[in-house]
mmCIF file of N, CA and C in Angstrom:
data_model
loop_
_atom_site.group_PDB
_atom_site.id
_atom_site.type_symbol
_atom_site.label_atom_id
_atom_site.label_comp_id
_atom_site.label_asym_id
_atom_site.label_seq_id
_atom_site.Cartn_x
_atom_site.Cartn_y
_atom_site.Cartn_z
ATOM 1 N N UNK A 1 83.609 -13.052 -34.569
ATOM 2 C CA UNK A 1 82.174 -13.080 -34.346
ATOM 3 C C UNK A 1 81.898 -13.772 -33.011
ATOM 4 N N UNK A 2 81.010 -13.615 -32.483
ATOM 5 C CA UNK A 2 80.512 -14.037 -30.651
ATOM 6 C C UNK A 2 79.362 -14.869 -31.032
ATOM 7 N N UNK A 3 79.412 -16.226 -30.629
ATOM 8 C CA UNK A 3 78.337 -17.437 -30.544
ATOM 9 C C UNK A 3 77.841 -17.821 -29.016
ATOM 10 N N UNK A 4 76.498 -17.296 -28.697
ATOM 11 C CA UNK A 4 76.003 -17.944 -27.753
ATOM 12 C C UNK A 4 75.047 -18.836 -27.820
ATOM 13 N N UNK A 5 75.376 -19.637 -26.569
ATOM 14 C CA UNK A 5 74.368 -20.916 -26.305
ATOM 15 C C UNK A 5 73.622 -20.846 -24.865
ATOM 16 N N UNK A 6 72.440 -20.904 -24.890
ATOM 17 C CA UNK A 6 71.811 -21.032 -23.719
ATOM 18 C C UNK A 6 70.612 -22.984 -23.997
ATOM 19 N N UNK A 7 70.610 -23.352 -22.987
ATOM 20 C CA UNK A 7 70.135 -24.519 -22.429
ATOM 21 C C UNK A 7 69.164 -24.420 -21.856
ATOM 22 N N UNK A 8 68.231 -24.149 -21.366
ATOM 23 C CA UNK A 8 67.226 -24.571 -20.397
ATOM 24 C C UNK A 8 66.005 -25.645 -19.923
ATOM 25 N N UNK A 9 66.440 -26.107 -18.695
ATOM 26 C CA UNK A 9 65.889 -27.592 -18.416
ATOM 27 C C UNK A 9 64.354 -26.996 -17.113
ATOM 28 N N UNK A 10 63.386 -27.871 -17.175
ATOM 29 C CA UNK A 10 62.562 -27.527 -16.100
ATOM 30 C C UNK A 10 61.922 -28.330 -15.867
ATOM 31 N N UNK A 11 61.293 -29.146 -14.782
ATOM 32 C CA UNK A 11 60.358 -30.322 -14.553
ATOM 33 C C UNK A 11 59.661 -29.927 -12.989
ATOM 34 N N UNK A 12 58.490 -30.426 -13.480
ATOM 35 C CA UNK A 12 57.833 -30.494 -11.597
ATOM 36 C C UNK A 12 56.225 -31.160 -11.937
ATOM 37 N N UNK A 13 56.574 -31.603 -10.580
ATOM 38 C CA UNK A 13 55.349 -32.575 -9.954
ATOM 39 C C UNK A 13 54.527 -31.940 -8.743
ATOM 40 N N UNK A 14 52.760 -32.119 -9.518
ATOM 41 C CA UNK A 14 52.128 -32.393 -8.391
ATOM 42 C C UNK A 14 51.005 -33.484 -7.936
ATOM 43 N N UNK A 15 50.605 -33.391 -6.569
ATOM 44 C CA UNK A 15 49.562 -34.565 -6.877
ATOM 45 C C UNK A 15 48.602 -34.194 -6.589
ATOM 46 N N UNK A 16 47.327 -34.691 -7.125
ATOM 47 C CA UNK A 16 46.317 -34.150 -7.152
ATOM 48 C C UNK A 16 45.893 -35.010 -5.858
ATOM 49 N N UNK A 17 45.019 -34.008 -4.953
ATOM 50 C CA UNK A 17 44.440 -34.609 -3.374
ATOM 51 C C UNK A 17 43.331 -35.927 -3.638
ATOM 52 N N UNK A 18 42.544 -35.125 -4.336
ATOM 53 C CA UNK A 18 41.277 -35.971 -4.400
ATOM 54 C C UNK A 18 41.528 -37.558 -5.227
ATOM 55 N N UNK A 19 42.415 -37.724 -5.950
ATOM 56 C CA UNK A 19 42.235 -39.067 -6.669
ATOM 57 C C UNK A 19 43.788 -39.536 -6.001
ATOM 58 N N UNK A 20 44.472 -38.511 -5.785
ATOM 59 C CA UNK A 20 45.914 -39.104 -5.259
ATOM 60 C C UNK A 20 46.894 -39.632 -6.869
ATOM 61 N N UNK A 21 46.730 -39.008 -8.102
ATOM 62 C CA UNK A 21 47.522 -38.975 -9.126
ATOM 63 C C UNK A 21 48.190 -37.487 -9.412
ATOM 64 N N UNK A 22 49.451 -37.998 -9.983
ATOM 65 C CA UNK A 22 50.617 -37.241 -10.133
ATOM 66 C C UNK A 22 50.224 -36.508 -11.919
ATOM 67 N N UNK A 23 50.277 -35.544 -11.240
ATOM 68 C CA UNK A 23 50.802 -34.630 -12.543
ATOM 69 C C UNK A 23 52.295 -34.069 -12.801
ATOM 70 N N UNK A 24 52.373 -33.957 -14.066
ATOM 71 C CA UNK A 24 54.125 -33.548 -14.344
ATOM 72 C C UNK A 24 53.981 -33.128 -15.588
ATOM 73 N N UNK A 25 55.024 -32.078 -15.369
ATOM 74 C CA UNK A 25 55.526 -31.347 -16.698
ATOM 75 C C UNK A 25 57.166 -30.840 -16.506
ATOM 76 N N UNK A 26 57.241 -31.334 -18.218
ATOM 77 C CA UNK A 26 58.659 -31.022 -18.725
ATOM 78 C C UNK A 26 59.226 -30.232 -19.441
ATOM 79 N N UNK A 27 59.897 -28.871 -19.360
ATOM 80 C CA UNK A 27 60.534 -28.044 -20.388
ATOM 81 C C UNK A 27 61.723 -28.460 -21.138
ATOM 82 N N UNK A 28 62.219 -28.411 -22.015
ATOM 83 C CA UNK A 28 63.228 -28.030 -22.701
ATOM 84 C C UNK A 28 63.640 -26.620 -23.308
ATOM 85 N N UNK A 29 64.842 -26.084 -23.502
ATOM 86 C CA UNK A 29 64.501 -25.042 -24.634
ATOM 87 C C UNK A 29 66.296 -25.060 -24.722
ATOM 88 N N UNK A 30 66.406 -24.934 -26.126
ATOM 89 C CA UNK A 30 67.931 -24.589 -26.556
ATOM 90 C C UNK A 30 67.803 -23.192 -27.469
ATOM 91 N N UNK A 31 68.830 -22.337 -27.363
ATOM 92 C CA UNK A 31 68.664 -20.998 -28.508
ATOM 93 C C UNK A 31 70.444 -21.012 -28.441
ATOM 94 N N UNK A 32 70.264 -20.980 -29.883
ATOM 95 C CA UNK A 32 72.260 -20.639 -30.423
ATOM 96 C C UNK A 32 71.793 -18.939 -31.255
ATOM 97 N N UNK A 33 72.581 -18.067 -30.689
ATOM 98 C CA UNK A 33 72.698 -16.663 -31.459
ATOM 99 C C UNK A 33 74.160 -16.698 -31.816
ATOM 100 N N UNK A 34 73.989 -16.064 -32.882
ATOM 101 C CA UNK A 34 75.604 -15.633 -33.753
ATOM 102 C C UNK A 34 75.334 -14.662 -33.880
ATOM 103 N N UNK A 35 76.618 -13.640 -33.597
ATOM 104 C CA UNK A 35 76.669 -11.887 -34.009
ATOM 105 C C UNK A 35 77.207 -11.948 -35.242
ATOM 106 N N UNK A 36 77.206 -11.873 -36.395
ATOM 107 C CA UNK A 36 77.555 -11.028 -37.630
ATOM 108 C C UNK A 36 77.952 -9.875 -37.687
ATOM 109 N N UNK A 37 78.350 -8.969 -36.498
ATOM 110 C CA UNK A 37 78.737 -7.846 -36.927
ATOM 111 C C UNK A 37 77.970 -6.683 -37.585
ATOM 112 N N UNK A 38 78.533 -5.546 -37.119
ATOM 113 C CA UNK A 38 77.370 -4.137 -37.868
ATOM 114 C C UNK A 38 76.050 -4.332 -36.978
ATOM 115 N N UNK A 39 75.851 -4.805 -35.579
ATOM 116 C CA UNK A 39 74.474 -5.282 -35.115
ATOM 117 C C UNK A 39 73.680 -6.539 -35.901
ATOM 118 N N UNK A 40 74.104 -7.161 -36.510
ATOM 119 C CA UNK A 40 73.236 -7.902 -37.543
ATOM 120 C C UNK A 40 73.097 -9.388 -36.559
ATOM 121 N N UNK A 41 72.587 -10.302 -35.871
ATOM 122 C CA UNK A 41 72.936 -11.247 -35.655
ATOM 123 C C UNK A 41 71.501 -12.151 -36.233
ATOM 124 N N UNK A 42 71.958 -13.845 -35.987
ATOM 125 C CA UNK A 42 70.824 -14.784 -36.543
ATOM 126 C C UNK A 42 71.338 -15.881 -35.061
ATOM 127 N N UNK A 43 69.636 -16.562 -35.346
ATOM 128 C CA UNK A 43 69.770 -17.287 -34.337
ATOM 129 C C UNK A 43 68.846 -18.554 -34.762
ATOM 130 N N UNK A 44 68.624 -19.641 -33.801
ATOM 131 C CA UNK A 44 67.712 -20.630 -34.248
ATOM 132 C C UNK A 44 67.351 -20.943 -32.626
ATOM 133 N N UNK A 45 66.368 -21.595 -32.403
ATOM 134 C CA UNK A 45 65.520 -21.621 -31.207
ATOM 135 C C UNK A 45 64.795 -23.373 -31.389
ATOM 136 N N UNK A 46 64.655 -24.159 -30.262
ATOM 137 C CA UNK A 46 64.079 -25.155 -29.778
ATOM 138 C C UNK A 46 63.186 -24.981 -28.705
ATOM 139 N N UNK A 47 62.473 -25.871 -28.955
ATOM 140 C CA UNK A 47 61.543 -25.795 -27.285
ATOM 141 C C UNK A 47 60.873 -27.032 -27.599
ATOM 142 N N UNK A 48 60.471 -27.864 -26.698
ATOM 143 C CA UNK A 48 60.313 -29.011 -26.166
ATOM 144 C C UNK A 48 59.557 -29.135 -25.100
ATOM 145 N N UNK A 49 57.859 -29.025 -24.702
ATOM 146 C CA UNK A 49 57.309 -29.424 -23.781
ATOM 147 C C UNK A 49 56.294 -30.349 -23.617
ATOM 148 N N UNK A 50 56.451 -31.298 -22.594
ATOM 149 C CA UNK A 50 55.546 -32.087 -22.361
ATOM 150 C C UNK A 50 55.114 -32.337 -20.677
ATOM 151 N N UNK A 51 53.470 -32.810 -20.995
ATOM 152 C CA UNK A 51 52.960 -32.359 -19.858
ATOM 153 C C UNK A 51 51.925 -33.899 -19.534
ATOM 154 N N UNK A 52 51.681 -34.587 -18.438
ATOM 155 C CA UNK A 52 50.841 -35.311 -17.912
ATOM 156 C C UNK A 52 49.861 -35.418 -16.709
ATOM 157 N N UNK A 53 48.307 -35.105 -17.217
ATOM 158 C CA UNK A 53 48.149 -34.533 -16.816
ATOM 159 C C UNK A 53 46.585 -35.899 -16.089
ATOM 160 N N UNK A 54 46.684 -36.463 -14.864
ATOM 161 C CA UNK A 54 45.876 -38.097 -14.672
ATOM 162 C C UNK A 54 45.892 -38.993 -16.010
ATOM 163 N N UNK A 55 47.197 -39.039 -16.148
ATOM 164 C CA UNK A 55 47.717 -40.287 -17.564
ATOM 165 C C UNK A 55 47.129 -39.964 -18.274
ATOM 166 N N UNK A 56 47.396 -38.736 -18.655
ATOM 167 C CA UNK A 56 46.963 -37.954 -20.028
ATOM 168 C C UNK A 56 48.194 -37.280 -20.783
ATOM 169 N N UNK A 57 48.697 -38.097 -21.567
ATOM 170 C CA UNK A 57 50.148 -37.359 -21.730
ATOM 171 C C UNK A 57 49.247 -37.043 -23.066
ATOM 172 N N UNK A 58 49.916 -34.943 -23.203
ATOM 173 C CA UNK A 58 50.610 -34.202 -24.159
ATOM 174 C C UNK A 58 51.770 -33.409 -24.259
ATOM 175 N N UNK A 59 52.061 -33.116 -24.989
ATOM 176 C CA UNK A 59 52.986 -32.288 -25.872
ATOM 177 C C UNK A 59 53.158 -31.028 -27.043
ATOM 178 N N UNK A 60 54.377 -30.461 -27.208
ATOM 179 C CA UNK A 60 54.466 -29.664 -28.034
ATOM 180 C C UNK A 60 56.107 -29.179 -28.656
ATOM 181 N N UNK A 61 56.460 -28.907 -29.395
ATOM 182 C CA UNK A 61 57.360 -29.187 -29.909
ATOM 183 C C UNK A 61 57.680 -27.734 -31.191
ATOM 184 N N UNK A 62 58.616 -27.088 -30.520
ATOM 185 C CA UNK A 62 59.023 -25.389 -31.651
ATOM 186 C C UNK A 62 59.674 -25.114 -32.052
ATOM 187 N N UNK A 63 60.287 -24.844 -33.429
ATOM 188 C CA UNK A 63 61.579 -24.517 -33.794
ATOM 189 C C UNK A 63 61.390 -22.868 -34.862
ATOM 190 N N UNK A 64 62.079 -22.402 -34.102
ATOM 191 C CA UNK A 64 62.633 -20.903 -35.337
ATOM 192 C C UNK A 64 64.097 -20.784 -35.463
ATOM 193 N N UNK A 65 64.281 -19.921 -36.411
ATOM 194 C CA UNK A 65 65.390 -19.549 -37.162
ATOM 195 C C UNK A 65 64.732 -18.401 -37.199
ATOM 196 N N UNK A 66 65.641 -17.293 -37.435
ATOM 197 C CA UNK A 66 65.611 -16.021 -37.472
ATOM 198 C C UNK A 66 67.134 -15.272 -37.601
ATOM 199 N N UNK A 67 66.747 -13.818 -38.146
ATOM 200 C CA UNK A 67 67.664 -12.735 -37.861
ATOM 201 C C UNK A 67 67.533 -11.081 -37.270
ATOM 202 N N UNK A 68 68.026 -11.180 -36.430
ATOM 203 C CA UNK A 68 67.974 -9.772 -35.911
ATOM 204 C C UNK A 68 68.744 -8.552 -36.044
ATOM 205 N N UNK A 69 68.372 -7.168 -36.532
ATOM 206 C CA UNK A 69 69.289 -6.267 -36.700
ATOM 207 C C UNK A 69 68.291 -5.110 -35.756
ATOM 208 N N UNK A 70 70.290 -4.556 -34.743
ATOM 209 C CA UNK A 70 69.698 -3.271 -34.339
ATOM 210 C C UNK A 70 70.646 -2.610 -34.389
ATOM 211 N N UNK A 71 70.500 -1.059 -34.553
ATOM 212 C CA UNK A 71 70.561 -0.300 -35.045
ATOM 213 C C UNK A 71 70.460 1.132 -33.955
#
């Protein structure tokens, strides 16, 4: 059976002119797929973002599981 992993990282800054404060935001995301064979595979998924926005921190936070068949 074939197990993939993908990672993905992302961040960036800007500043705002008029007050001269920094904004920033942060990605995460992890996804593991497994093939099962016959096309059948399952996977599970993360994601992870947070964002500040003139010292206003939010966030958000995703998880699935799933299975995919093609055919």
């Amino acid at each position: 059976a074939d197990t993939t992993l993908k990672i993905g990282v992302a961040s960036g800054d800007s500043t705002g002119a008029s007050a001269g404060t920094v904004d920033s935001a942060t990605a995460t995301t992890i996804n593991v797929t497994r093939s099962l064979g016959g096309g059948v595979s399952v996977f599970a998924e993360y994601a992870d973002i947070n964002f500040s926005d003139n010292g206003v921190n939010s966030g958000a936070t995703a998880v699935s599981v799933g299975t995919s068949v093609s055919f």
